[in-house]
Coordinates of C-alpha atoms in Angstrom, one line a residue:
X267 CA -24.7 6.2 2.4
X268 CA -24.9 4.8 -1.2
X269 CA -21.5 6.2 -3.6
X270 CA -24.3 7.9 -5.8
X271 CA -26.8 9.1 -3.4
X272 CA -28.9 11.6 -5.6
X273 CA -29.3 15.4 -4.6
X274 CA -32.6 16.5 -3.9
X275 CA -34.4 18.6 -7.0
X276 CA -34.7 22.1 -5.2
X277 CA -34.1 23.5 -1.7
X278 CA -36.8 26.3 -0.4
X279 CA -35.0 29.7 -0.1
X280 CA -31.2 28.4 -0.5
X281 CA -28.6 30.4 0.8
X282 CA -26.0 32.4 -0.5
X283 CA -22.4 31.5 -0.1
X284 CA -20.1 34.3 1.6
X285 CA -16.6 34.1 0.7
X286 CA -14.5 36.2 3.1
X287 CA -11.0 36.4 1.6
X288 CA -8.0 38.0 3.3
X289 CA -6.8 41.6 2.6
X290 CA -4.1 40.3 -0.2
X291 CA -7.0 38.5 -1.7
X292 CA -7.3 40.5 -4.4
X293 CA -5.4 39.6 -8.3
X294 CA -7.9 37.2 -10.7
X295 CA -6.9 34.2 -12.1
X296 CA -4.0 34.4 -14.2
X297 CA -4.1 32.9 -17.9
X298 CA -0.9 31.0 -16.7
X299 CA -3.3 29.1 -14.3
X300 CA -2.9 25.3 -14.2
X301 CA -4.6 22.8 -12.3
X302 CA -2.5 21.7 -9.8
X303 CA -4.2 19.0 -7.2
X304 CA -5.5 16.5 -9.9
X305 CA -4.1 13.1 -9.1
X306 CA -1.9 14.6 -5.9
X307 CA -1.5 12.7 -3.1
X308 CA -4.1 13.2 -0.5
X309 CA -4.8 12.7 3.5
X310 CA -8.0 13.2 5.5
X311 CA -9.7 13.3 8.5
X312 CA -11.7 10.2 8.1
X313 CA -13.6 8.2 5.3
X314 CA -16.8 7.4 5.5
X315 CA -16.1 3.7 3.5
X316 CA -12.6 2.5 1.7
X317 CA -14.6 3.4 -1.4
X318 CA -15.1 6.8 -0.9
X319 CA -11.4 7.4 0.0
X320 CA -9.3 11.0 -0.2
X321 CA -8.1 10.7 -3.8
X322 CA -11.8 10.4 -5.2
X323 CA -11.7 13.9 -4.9
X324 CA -8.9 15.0 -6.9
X325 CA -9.0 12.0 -9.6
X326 CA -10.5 14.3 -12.2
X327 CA -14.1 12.1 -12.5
X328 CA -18.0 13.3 -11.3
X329 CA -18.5 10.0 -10.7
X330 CA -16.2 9.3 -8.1
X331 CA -16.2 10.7 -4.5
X332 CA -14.7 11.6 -0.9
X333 CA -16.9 11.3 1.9
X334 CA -15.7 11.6 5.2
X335 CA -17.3 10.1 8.8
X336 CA -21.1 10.5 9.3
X337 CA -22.7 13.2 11.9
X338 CA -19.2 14.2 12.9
X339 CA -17.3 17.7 12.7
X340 CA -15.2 19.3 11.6
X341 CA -13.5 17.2 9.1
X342 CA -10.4 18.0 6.4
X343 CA -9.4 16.9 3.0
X344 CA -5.2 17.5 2.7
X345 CA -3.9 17.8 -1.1
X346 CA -0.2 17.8 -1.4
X347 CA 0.4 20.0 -4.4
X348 CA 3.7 18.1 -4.8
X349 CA 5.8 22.0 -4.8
X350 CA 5.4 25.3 -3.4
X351 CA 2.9 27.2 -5.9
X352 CA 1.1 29.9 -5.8
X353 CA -2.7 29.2 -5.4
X354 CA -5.7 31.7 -7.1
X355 CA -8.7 29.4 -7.5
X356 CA -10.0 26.5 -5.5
X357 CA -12.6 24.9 -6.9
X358 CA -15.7 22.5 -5.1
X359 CA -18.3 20.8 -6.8
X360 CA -20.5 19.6 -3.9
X361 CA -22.8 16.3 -3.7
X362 CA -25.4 16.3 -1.6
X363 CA -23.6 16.5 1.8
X364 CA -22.3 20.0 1.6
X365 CA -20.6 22.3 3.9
X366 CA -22.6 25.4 5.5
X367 CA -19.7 26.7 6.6
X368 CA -16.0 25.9 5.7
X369 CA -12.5 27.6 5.3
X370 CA -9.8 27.0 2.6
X371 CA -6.2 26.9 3.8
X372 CA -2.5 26.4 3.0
X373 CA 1.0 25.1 4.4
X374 CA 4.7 24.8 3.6
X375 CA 4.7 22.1 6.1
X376 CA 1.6 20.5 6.0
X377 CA 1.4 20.8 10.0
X378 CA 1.3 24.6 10.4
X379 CA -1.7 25.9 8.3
X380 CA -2.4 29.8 7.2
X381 CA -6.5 30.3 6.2
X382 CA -6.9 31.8 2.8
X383 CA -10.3 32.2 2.7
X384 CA -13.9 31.0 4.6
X385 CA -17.0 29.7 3.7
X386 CA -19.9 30.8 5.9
X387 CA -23.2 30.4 4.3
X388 CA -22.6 27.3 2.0
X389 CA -25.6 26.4 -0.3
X390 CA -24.2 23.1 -1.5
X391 CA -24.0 24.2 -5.2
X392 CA -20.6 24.6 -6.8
X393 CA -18.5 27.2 -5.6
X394 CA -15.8 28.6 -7.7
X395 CA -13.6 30.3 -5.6
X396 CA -11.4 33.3 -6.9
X397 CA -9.1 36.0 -6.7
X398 CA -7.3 34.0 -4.2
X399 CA -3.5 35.1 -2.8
X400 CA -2.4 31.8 -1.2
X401 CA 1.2 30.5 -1.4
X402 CA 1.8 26.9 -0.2
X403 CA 2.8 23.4 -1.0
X404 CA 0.0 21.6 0.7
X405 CA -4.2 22.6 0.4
X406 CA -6.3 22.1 3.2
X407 CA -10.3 21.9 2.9
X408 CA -11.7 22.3 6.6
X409 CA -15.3 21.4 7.2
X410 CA -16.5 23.7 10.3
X411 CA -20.5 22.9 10.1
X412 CA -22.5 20.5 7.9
X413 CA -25.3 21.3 6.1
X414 CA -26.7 17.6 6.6
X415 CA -27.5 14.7 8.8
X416 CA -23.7 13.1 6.6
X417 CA -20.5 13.7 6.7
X418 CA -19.2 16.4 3.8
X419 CA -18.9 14.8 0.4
X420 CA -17.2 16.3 -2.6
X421 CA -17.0 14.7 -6.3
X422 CA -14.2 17.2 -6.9
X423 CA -11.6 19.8 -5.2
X424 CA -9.5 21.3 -7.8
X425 CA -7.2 24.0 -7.0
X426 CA -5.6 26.0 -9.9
X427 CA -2.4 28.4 -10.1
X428 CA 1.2 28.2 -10.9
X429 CA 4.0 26.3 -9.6
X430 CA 7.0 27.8 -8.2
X431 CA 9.6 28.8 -11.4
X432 CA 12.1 27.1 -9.4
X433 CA 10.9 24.0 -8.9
X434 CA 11.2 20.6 -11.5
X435 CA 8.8 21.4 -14.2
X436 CA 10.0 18.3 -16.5
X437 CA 8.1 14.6 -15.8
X438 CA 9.1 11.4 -15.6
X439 CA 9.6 8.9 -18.9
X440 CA 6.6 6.9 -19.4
X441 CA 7.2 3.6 -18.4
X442 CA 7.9 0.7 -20.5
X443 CA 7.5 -3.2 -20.8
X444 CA 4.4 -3.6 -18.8
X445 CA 3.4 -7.2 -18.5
X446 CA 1.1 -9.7 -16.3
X447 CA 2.9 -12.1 -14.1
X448 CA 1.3 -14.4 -12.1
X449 CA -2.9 -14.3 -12.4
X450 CA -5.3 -15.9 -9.7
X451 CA -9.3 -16.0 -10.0
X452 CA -8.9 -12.7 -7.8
X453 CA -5.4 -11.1 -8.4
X454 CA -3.5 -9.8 -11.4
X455 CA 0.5 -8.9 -10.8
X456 CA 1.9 -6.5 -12.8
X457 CA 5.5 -5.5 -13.5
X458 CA 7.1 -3.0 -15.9
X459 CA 10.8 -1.4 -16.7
X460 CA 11.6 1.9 -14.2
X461 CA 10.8 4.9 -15.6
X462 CA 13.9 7.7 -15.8
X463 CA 13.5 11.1 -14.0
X464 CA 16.0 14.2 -14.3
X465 CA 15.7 13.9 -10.4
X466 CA 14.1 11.0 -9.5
X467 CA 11.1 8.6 -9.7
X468 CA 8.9 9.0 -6.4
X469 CA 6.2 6.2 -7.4
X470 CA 3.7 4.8 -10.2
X471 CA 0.2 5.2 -10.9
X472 CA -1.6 1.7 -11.6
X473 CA -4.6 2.3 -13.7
X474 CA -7.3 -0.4 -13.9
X475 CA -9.8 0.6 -17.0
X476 CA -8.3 3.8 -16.8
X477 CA -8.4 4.5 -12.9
X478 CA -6.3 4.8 -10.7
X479 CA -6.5 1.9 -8.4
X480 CA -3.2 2.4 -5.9
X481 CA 0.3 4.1 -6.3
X482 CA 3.6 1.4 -6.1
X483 CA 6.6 2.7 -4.8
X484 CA 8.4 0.1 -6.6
X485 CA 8.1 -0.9 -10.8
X486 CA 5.6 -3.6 -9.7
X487 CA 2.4 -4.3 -8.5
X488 CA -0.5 -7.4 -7.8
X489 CA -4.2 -5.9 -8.0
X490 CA -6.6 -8.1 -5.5
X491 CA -10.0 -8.2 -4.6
X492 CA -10.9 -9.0 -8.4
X493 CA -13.9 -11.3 -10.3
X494 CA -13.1 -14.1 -11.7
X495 CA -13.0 -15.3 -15.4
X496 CA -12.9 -11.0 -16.1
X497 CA -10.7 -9.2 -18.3
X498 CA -9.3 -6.4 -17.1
X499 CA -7.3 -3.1 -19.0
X500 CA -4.3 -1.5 -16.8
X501 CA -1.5 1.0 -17.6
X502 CA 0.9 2.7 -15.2
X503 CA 2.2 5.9 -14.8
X504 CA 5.5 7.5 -13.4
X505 CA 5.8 10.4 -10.8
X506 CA 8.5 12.5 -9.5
X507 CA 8.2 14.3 -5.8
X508 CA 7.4 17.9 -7.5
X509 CA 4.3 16.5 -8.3
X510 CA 4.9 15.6 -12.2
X511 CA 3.4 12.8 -13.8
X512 CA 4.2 10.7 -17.2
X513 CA 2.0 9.5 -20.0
X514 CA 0.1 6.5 -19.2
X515 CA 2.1 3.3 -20.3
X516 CA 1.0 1.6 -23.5
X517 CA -2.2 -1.0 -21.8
X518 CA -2.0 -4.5 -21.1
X519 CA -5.2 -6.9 -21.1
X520 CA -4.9 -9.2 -18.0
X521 CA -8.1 -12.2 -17.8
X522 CA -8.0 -13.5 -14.3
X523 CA -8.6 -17.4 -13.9
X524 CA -12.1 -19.0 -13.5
X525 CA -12.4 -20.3 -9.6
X526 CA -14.5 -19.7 -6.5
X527 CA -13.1 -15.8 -5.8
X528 CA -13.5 -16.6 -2.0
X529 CA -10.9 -14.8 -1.5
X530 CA -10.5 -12.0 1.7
X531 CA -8.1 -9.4 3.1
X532 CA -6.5 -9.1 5.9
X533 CA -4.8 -6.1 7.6
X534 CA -1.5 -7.4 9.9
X535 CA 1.3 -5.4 12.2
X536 CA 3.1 -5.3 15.1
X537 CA 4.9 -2.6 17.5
X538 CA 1.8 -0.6 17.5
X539 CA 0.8 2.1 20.0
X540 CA 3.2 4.1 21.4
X541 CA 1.8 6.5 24.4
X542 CA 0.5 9.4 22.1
X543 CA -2.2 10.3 20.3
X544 CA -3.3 12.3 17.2
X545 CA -2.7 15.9 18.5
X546 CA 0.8 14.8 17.9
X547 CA 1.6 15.0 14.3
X548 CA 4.8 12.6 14.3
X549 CA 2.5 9.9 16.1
X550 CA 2.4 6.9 13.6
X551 CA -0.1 4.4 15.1
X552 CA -3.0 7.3 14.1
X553 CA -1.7 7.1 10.7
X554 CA -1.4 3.1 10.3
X555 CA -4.9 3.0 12.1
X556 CA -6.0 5.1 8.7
X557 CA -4.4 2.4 6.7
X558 CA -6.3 -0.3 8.2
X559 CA -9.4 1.4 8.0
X560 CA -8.9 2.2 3.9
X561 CA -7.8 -1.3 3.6
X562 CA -11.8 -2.6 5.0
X563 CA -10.0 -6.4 6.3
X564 CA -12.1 -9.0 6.8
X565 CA -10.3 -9.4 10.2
X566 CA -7.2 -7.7 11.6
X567 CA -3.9 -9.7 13.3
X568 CA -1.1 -8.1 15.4
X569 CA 2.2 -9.9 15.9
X570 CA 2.7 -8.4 20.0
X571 CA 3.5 -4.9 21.9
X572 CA 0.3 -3.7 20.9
X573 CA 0.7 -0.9 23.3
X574 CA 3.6 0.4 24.8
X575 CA 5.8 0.6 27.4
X576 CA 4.6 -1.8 30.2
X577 CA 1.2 -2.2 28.2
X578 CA -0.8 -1.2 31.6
X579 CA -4.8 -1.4 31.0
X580 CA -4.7 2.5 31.0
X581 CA -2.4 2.8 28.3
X582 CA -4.6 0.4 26.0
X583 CA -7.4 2.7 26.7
X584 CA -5.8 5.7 26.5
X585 CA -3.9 5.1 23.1
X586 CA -4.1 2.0 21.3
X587 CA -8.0 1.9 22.2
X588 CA -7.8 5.6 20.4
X589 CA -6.8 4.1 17.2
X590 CA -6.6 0.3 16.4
X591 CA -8.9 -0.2 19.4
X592 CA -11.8 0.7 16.2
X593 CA -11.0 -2.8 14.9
X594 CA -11.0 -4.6 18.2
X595 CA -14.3 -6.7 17.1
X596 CA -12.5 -8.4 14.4
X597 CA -8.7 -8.6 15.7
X598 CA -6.5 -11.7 16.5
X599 CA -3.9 -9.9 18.5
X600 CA -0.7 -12.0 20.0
X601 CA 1.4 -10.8 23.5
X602 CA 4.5 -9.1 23.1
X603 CA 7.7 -8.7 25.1
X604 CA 5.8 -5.5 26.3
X605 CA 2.5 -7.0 27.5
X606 CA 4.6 -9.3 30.1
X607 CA 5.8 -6.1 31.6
X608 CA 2.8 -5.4 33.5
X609 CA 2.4 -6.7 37.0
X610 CA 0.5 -9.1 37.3
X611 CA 2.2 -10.3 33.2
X612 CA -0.4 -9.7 30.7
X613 CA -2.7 -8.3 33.1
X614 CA -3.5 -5.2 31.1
X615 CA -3.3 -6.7 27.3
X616 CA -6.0 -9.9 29.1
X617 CA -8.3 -7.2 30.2
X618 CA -8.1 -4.8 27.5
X619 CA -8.9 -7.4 24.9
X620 CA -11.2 -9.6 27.1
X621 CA -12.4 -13.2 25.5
X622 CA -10.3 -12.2 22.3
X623 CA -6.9 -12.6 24.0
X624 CA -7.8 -16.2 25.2
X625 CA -10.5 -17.3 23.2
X626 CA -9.5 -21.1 24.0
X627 CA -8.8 -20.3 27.8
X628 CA -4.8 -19.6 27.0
X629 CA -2.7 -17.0 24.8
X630 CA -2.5 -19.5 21.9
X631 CA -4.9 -20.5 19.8
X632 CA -6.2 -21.5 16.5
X633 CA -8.7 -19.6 14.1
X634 CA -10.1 -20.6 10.4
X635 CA -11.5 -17.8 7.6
X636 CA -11.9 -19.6 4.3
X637 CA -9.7 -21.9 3.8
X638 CA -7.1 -20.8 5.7
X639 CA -6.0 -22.4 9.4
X640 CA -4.3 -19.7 11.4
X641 CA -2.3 -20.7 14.5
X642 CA -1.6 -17.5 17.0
X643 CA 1.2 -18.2 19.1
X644 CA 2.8 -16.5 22.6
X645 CA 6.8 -16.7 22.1
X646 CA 6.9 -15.3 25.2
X647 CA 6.9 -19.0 26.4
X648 CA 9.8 -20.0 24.5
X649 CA 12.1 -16.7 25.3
X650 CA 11.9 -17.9 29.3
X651 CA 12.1 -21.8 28.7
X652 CA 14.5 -23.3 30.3
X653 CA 14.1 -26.9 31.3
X654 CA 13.8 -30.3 29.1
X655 CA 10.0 -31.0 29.1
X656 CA 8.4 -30.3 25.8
X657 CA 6.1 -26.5 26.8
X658 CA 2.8 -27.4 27.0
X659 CA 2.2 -24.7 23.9
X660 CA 4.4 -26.9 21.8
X661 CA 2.4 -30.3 23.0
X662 CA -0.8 -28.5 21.6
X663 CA 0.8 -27.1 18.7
X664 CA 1.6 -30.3 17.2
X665 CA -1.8 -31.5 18.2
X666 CA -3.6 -28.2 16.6
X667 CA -1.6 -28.9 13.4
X668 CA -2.5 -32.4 13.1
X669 CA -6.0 -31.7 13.5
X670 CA -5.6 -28.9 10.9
X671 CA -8.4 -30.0 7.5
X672 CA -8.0 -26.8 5.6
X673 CA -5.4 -26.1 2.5
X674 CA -3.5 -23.3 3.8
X675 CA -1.7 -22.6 7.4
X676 CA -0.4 -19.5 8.5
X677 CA 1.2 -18.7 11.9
X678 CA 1.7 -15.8 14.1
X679 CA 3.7 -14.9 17.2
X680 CA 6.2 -12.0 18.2
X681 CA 9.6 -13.1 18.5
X682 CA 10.9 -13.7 14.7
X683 CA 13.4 -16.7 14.3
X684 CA 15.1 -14.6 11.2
X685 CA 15.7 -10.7 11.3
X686 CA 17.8 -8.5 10.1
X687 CA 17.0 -5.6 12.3
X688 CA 18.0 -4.4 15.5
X689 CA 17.4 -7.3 17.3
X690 CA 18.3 -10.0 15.0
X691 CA 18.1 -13.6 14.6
X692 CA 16.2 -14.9 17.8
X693 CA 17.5 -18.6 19.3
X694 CA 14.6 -18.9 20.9
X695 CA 12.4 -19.7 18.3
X696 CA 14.1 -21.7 16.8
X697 CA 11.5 -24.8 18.2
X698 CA 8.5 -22.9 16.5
X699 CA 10.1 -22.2 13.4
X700 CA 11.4 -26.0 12.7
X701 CA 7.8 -27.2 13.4
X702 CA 6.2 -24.5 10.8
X703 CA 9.1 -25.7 8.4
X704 CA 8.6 -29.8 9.2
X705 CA 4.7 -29.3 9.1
X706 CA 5.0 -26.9 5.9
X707 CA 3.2 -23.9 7.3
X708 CA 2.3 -21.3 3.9
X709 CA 3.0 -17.9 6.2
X710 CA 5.0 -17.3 9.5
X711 CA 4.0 -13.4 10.7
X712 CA 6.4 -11.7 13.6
X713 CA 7.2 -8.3 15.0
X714 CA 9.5 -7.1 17.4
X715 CA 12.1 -5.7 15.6
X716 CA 10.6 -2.3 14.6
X717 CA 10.9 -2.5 10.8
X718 CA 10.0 -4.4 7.5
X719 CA 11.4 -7.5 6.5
X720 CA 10.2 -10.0 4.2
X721 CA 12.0 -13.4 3.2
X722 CA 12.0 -15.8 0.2
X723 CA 10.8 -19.1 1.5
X724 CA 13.4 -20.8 3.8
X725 CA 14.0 -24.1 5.6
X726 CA 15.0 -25.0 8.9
X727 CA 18.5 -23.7 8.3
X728 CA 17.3 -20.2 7.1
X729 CA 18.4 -21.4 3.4
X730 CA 16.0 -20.4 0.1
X731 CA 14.2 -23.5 -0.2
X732 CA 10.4 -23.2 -1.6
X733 CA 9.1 -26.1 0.5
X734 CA 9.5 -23.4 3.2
X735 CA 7.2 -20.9 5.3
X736 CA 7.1 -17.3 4.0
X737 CA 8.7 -15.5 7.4
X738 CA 6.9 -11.2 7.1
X739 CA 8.8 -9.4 10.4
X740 CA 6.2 -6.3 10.2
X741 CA 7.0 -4.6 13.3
X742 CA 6.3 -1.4 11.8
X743 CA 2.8 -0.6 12.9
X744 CA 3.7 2.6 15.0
X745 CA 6.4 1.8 17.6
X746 CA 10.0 4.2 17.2
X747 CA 11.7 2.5 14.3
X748 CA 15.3 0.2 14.7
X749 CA 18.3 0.6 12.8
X750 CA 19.0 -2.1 10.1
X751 CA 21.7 -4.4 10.4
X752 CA 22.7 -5.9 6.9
X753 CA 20.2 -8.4 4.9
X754 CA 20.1 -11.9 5.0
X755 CA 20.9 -13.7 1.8
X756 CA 17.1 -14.8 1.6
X757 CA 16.0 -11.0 2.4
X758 CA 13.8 -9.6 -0.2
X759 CA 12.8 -6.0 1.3
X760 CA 14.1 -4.9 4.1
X761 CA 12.8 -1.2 5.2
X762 CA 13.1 1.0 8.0
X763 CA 9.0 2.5 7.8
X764 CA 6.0 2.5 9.2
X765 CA 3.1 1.2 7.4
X766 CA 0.8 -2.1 7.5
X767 CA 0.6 -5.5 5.7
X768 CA -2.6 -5.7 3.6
X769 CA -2.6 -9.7 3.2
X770 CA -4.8 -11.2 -0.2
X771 CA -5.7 -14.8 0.9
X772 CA -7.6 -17.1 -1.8
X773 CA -8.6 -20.8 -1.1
X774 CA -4.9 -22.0 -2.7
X775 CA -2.9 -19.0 -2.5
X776 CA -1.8 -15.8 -1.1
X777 CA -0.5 -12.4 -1.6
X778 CA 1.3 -9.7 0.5
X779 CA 2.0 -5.8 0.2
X780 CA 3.4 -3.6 2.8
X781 CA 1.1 0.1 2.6
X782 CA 2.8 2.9 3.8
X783 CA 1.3 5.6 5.5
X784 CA 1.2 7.8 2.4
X785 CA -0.7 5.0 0.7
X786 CA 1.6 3.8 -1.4
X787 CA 2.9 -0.1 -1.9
X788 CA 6.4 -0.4 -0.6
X789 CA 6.3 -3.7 -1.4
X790 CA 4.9 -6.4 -2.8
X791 CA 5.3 -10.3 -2.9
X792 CA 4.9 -12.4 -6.2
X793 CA 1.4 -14.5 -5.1
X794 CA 2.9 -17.9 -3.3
X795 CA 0.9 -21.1 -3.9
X796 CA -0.4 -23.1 -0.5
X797 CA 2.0 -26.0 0.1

């Protein structure tokens, strides 16, 4: 479905819409009234592309969109309102895929919902709903029947009211000092001075030409996915958690380099699928799945204990098959501890994942995109080694690398040789990680420690040294999280979250960010050059 698919001129006979509102439904609009959803954070149901994502609806423009799934229902747009307020008018303007019938509701929670008012007889024009009595901090949209072979597709939702008295009315400073760092054919970093809050700074708006392109938890940011030779405009702004938001920064003109732009993302985690699905509102593979599907990768990695406990070939099916299982055509995946506790080992990850777990008849293997070389590795090997001869995954290791033409190498297996997490440093990979280091592998991927670490470059000895590999530990892709121990000294984030590397790969470089499953950067690497 195109982003600007046009409405047809005139419907025979269109219907009225009924709004049924609930006995208390009854004061107008106050001349108090603000709009309250614009630029909040949202969550849906589904998306029907990464381009017509949740926040499309409530980023003020006509020309932008959400759209959920095709031909499915019901579906739900969720609009944190940032504050308990008191809601009197939701407003929809409607593209072509309209709701026949829908319902409007509200939470303190956002899990236990309370309907304010229903929809029953949508005729896909704007409706401007008033007189509402709803009290809430979260807004819930509910699709019940389409109107159309699509999904339901909304330029706008705005909901207007008041905010409660009580809550922080005053917003963040605007931030300062916003400059480009380093600037590829296809990315632009960005960094600026923290803004000051009379509570505190939740996050920043990046704005490229005046949209909003993401929200960084942290006071710095690398767009991707750009043109080349093009001259961009960005600004930033601050937020708070009740929902304020600053003046837009003074603007900065970034011109990316000239070069090829064959660039690609990628989507990477480990320590996915724990046994539950989304009818469980604490279950956080459903939620990182979402990420992965926003972030539209060119091909998806996972770093081991894709499904949990004993990874039995029911348990893929019943749960990881329910969420990342969507992205099985294009995934690289990599045994975990977990997969070896099946009996027969691996039995259930081998079958689940068919050709894809072995694609070269074993559970290593090498793969190419662009001009990247990626090497998938089963630690497993090494964590039950225990004689002199040289593994016969090491013997073709060596071998894979020498044959290796292309500019950039990255590697990826479970077991991380560095880790500050529960876990900690692991002695038994120590062979792999002095071969990436000797052979000067770009980026070394891990999991198994259920958190977020990511390293300066490093040398054999674990010492800062920019010769070295990149080590990511992104266990964090929906498995119970560890406890941290204290950082290394070549730690630069270290978080105990869920959420999913989004990796920006260019023919000589590359870029990481960790997304959280609100959508927001939690962090983000300065753009390494290929050794």
């Amino acid at each position: 479905m195109s982003p600007f698919r046009l409405r047809p001129f005139a419907r025979l006979a269109p219907p009225i819409a009924v709004v049924v509102l609930l006995p208390s439904a009854i004061a107008a609009t106050t001349p108090a009234d603000v709009l309250l959803s614009q630029g909040k954070p949202v969550a849906t149901s589904t998306v029907e592309s990464a381009s017509l994502d949740g926040d499309k609806a409530v980023d003020g423009s006509t020309q932008t969109r959400w759209a959920s799934a095709v031909s499915a229902d019901p579906q739900w747009l969720r609009v944190d309102l940032g504050q308990p307020s008191s809601v009197h008018q939701v407003k929809l303007t409607w593209e072509a895929a309209y709701a026949k019938k829908y319902r409007i509701e509200v939470s303190d929670d956002g899990t236990q919902f309370t309907t304010v008012t229903t929809v029953d007889n949508g005729d896909g024009k704007t409706d401007d709903l008033t007189g509402l009595q709803a009290h809430g901090r979260f807004l819930r949209f509910v699709g019940v029947t389409r109107a159309t072979k699509y999904g339901y597709s909304l330029w706008e939702l705005q909901a207007y009211g008041s905010p409660d008295s009580a809550g922080d009315t005053q917003a963040p400073s605007t931030p300062a000092g916003l400059a480009a760092t380093t600037t590829t054919a296809t990315s632009a970093g960005l960094t600026w001075n923290a803004a000051t809050d009379n509570v505190g700074v939740t996050g920043y708006d990046v704005l490229r030409d005046g949209q909003v392109v993401a929200t960084s938890a942290t006071p710095s940011y690398t767009d991707t996915g750009l043109a080349p030779d093009t001259g961009y405009s960005y600004s930033v702004r601050a937020r708070d958690a009740a929902g304020n938001v600053s003046a837009a920064s003074a603007p900065v003109t970034v011109k990316t380099k000239a070069g090829t732009g064959n660039g690609f993302t990628l989507a990477a985690a480990g320590d996915i699928a724990e046994r539950c699905t989304a009818s469980d509102a604490s279950c956080a593979h459903v939620k990182t799945a979402k990420l992965v599907e926003r972030m539209n990768p060119a091909a998806v990695i996972t770093m081991g204990d894709n499904q949990y406990d004993d990874a039995h070939l029911a348990d893929f099916k019943a749960y990881y098959d329910k969420t990342w299982g969507r992205f099985k055509s294009i995934t690289h995946p990599v045994p975990g501890n977990h997969e070896s506790y099946d009996e027969p080992k691996f039995k259930g990850y081998e079958d689940y994942f068919g050709a894809i777990a072995k694609p070269q008849g074993k559970r290593y293997y090498s793969w190419e995109m662009g001009n990247w070389h990626f090497i998938a590795l089963d630690s497993n090997d090494f964590v039950t080694h225990d004689d002199f001869a040289e593994p016969p995954q090491i013997t073709w290791l060596k071998q894979d690398l020498a044959k290796n033409k292309k500019g950039c190498v990255a590697a990826y297996y479970h077991h991380p040789r560095w880790s500050s997490g529960d876990h900690g440093d692991n002695k038994d990979s120590v062979e792999l990680w002095n071969i990436m280091t000797a052979t000067k592998v770009d980026l070394v991927l891990n999991g198994h420690d259920h958190d977020y670490e990511r390293f300066v470059p490093q040398n054999a000895d674990g010492k800062a040294d920019a010769n070295g590999p990149v080590e990511i530990v992104g266990g964090s892709g929906g498995a119970n999280l560890y406890d941290l121990s204290p950082a290394h000294a070549t730690t630069a984030k270290l978080l105990k979250t869920f959420g999913v590397l989004k990796l920006s790969m260019t023919d000589t470089s590359f870029q990481t960010q960790l997304i959280g499953v609100d959508g927001k950067v939690l962090d983000s690497s300065p753009t390494y050059t290929c050794h």
